[in-house]
GROMACS .gro file of C-alpha atoms in nm:
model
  137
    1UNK     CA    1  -0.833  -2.450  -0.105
    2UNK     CA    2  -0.786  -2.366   0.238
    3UNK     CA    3  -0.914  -1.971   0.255
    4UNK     CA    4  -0.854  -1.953   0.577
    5UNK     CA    5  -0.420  -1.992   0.525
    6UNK     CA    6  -0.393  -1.805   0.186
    7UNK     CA    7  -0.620  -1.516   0.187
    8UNK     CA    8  -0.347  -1.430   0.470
    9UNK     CA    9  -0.095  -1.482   0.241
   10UNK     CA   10  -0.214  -1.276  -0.025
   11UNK     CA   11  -0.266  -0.985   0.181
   12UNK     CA   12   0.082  -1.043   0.304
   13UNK     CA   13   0.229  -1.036  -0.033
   14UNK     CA   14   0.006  -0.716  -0.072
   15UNK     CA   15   0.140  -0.545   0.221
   16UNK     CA   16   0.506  -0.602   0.124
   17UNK     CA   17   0.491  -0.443  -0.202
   18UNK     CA   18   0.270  -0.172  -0.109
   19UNK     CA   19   0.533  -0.086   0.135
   20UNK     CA   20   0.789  -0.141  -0.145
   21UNK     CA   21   0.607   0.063  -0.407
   22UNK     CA   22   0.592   0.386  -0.156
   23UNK     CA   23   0.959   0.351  -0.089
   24UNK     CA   24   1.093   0.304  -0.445
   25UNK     CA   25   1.053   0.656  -0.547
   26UNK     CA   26   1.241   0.818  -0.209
   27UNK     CA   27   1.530   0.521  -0.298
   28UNK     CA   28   1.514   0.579  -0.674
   29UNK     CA   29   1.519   0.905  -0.778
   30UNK     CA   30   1.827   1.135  -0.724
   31UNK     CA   31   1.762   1.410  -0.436
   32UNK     CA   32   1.682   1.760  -0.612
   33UNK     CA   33   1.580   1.591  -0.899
   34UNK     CA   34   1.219   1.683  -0.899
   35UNK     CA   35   0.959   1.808  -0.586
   36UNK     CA   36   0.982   1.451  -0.416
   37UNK     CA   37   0.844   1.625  -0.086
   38UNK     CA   38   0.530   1.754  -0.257
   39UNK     CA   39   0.471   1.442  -0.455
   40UNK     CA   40   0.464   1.217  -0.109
   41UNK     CA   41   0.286   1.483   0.052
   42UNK     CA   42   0.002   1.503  -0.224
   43UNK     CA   43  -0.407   1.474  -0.102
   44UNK     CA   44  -0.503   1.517   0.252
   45UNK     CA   45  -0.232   1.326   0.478
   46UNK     CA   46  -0.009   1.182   0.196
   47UNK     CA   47   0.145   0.905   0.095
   48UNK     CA   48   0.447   0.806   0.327
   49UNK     CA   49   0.163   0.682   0.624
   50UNK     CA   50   0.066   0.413   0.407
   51UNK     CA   51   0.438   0.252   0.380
   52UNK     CA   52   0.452   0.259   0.713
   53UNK     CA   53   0.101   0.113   0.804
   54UNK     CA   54   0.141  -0.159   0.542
   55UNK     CA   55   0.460  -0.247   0.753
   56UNK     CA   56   0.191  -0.288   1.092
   57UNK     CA   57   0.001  -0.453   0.872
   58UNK     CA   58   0.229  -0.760   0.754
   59UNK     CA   59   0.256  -0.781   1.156
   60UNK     CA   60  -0.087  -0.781   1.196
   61UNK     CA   61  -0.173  -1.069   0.949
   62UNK     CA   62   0.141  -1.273   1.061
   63UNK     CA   63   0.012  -1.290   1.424
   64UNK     CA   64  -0.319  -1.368   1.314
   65UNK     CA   65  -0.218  -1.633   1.064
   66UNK     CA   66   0.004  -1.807   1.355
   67UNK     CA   67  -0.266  -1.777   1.596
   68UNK     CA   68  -0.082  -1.560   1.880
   69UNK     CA   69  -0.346  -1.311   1.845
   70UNK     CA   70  -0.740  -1.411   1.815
   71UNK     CA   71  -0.773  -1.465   1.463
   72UNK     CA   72  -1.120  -1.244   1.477
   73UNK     CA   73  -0.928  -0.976   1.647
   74UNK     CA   74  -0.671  -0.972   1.387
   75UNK     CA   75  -0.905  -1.028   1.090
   76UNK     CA   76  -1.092  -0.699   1.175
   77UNK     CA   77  -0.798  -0.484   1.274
   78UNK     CA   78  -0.628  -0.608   0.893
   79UNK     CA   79  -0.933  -0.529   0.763
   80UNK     CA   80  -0.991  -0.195   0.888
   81UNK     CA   81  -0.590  -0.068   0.853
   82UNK     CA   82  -0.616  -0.220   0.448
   83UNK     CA   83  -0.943  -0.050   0.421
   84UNK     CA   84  -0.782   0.259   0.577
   85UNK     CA   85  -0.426   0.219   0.299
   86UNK     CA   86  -0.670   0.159  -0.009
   87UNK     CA   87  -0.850   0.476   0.083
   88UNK     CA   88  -0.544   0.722   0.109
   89UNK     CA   89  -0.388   0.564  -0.197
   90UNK     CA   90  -0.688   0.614  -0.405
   91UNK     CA   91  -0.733   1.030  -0.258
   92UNK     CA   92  -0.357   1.045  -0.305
   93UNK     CA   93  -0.323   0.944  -0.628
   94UNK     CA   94  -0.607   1.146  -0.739
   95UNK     CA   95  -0.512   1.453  -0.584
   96UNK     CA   96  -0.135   1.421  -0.720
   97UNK     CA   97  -0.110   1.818  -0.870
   98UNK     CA   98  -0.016   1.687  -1.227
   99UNK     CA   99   0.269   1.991  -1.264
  100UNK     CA  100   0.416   1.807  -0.994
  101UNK     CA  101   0.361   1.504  -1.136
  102UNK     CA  102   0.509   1.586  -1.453
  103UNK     CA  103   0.820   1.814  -1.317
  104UNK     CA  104   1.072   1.500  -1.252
  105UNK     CA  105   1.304   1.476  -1.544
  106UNK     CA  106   1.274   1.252  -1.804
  107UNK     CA  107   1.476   0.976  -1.685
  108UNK     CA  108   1.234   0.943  -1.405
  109UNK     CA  109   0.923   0.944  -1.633
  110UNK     CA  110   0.803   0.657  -1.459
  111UNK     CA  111   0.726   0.822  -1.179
  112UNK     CA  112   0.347   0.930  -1.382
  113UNK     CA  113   0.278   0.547  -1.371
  114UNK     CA  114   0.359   0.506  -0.994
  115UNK     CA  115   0.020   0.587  -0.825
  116UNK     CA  116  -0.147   0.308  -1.000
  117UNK     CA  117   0.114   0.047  -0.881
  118UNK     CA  118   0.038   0.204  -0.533
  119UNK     CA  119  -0.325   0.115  -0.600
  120UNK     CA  120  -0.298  -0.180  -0.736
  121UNK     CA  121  -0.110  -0.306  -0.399
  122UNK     CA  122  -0.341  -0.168  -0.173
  123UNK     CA  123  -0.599  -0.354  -0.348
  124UNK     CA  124  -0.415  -0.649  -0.357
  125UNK     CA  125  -0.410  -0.611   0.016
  126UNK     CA  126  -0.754  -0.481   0.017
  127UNK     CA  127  -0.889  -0.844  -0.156
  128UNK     CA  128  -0.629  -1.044   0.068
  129UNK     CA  129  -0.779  -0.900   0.431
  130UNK     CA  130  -1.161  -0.902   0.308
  131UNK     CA  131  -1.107  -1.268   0.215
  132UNK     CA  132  -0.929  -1.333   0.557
  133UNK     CA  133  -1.166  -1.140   0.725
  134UNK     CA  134  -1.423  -1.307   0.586
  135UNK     CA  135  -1.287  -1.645   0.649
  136UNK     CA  136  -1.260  -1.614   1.010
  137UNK     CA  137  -1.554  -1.404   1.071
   0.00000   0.00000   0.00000
């Protein structure tokens, strides 16, 4: 198996549906149906910087995979940003107040089982960059 083309590709697939998971909620859930602000802007910084670093970060991997960056240079900065998204993600969905959490109504009960989809993107990404970091390193 070349490591070298699909850790890449993993953290690719990663970053597009970490970036999907932090969008469904803001596309899915009627507006004044529940605190939507204070659920995205839960923990320290919240969650809405993650979306839009894992969208910098399917550039970053694409022009290291096709070589029109260094692919050191663009190991280590996919690294560090995935490093940076798994860490937010886990202090967001930790710090999540839980009456907010559980003040949508109950057609949006799903909503209690987002954060851990969030997670389990960013460490899909997480795994995909330390492989490809790895790799080239």
């Amino acid at each position: 198996m070349d490591i070298e083309r699909t850790a890449p590709a993993v953290g690719l697939v990663g970053s597009v549906l970490l970036a999907a998971a932090v969008a469904v909620p803001a596309v899915a859930v009627e507006s004044g149906a529940g605190p939507m602000a204070a659920y995205y802007a839960s923990g320290p910084v919240g969650i809405a910087i993650v979306g839009l670093l894992a969208l910098v970060e399917v550039i970053v991997l694409l022009s290291g995979r096709q070589e029109r960056t260094d692919p050191a240079t663009a190991a280590g900065l996919a690294f560090v940003l995935a490093l940076t998204m798994l860490g937010i993600s886990v202090t967001w969905a930790f710090a999540i107040d839980p009456t907010v959490l559980f003040s949508f109504p109950e057609q949006y009960s799903w909503i209690s089982y987002h954060r851990w989809s969030v997670l389990g993107a960013a460490s899909l990404l997480f795994v995909g960059t330390a492989g490809y970091a790895r790799s080239v390193l």
